Amino acid sequence: MFDENIFELIKSETERQRDGLELIPSENYVSRQVLEAMGSVLTNKYSEGYPSFADLDGDESAIVAEILPNYRYYGGQENTDRVERLAIARARKLFGADHANVQPHSGAQANTAVYNAWLKPGDTVLGMDLGHGGHLTHGAPVTQSAQIYNFVRYGIDPETGAFDYDAIEKLAKKHQPKILLVGYSAYPRIPDFAKFAAIGKKIPGCLLMADMAHVAGLIVGRAHPNPFDHGFHVITTTTHKTLRGPRGGLILSKGTVGSPLKKPEKTLENIPTLIDRSVFPGTQGGPLMHVIAAKAVAFHEALRPEFKKYAAQTVANAAELAKQLKKRGFKLVTGGTENHLILVDVMSSFGIHGGIVEKTLDEIGLTLNKNAIPDDAEPPFRPSGIRLGTPAMTTRGLIEKDMTQIADWMLAAIEQRDDAAKLAELRAEVTEFARKFPLPSDR
């Protein structure tokens, strides 16, 4: 029996995406091939455990040709093993990693698995203050991790976005963290990874971890520094956002890769195997093989030369949009951006909270999210800021000259937010414009 309700809603969502512009910096559009992989019969297969990690540096045709002994708990893995091996090989190549675990279901689970691999209950993690742009999984009191581990926070200068590395080093020496975590969900600048690494290396047994969920695509596209180049041990990320893959998680690591069936000594060199054992069976069960296949497709796309152009264009678009917004009276947190993300203090700019701006722009087909700004005095559901970015609209083909129009629409909607007729007029303009840039799945 056809499920009319669900498929009508999917149709409506397709039309919403087609007729509007996505400005949420954590969202993107995937290719038709990624969608097809996610909708494949691989969803039917249980594959608890791991494939062989041997011979992943060679030609992909050899990886596909070989059927090797595995670490699985079910039979019938001749195809799933090779799918996962391709995903691992491509991820390692993209990031310059010694190992990749492609099984985490999300970025949050990727972070949880790393904590579980390296920490004991009560151990300390030194990470970015949630109120300054850090992520929930970096120590929010409502999370399970915060009830198990001790999170100590460092912040930024809200005006410049700069970290006080001397202050961070003092915190590290005082609290002796087992993990020094660099990562964020609302930070428009680039950290000095070398300085963070220098601090972490002064702390015995400290794991250097970078949560690069937002900028992973910029890293592999060479538009952002790679933490591995500066001595980090682990990178966690989502596979969507700037990486343009399916929703899921990924853990990359440096060190020796061993059998996940044997518990290794707890050393930094063994972190790849410790993480594998922490993902399965430590923190989750069977991997989603259809999603891993879609990840592999996205990695294949990110290895192409044109992906570097995409990453560079995403950053260029963000810089231009920031410039145009500032010209129109938007006060930007840190004064601008160096990546794909812009954080705006709309309370200071227009005397309204971010929830009003989010709702108003939704009405004209521009989607972004309300967001707290550093040291925000307002509550979470009516914060002082908004967060927006350029990954999705860059995927659709927008370039710098189009950012002027985006800024114009944003200002017009905010200024005339109580005029329903004007908002309807703006909505028609946005729809006409958006239809000039097909979704990747429509091409």
Coordinates of C-alpha atoms in Angstrom, one line a residue, residues 95-98 126 154 163 165 168 179-184 191-201 206-212 219 224-236 252-255 268 271-272 275:
F95 CA 42.9 13.7 5.4
G96 CA 46.4 12.2 5.4
A97 CA 45.4 9.9 8.2
D98 CA 46.9 6.5 9.2
L126 CA 39.9 21.0 28.0
Y154 CA 38.5 28.1 27.4
F163 CA 42.3 32.7 21.6
Y165 CA 47.0 30.8 24.2
I168 CA 44.9 28.1 27.7
I179 CA 42.3 15.4 26.0
L180 CA 42.9 18.9 24.6
L181 CA 40.0 19.5 22.3
V182 CA 39.9 22.1 19.5
G183 CA 36.5 22.3 17.9
Y184 CA 33.4 24.4 17.5
P191 CA 42.7 28.4 15.3
D192 CA 46.4 28.2 15.5
F193 CA 46.7 24.4 15.6
A194 CA 50.5 24.5 16.1
K195 CA 50.1 26.5 19.3
F196 CA 47.4 24.2 20.6
A197 CA 49.6 21.2 19.8
A198 CA 52.5 22.8 21.6
I199 CA 50.4 23.2 24.7
G200 CA 49.1 19.6 24.6
K201 CA 52.5 18.1 24.2
C206 CA 47.3 14.3 26.5
L207 CA 45.5 13.4 23.3
L208 CA 45.2 16.2 20.8
M209 CA 41.7 16.0 19.3
A210 CA 40.2 18.3 16.7
D211 CA 36.4 18.2 16.1
M212 CA 36.4 19.6 12.5
I219 CA 40.4 21.0 5.0
H224 CA 41.7 25.4 5.7
P225 CA 44.6 24.1 7.7
N226 CA 44.8 20.4 8.5
P227 CA 45.3 19.7 12.3
F228 CA 47.3 16.5 11.4
D229 CA 49.9 18.8 9.8
H230 CA 50.5 20.3 13.3
G231 CA 50.8 17.1 15.4
F232 CA 47.2 16.3 16.3
H233 CA 46.4 12.6 17.0
V234 CA 42.6 12.5 16.2
I235 CA 40.2 14.4 14.0
T236 CA 36.4 13.8 14.4
L252 CA 40.5 9.8 11.6
S253 CA 43.6 9.1 13.5
K254 CA 47.4 8.8 13.5
G255 CA 49.2 5.8 14.9
L268 CA 48.8 7.3 21.9
I271 CA 44.8 5.2 19.4
P272 CA 43.5 3.9 16.0
I275 CA 39.0 3.9 18.8

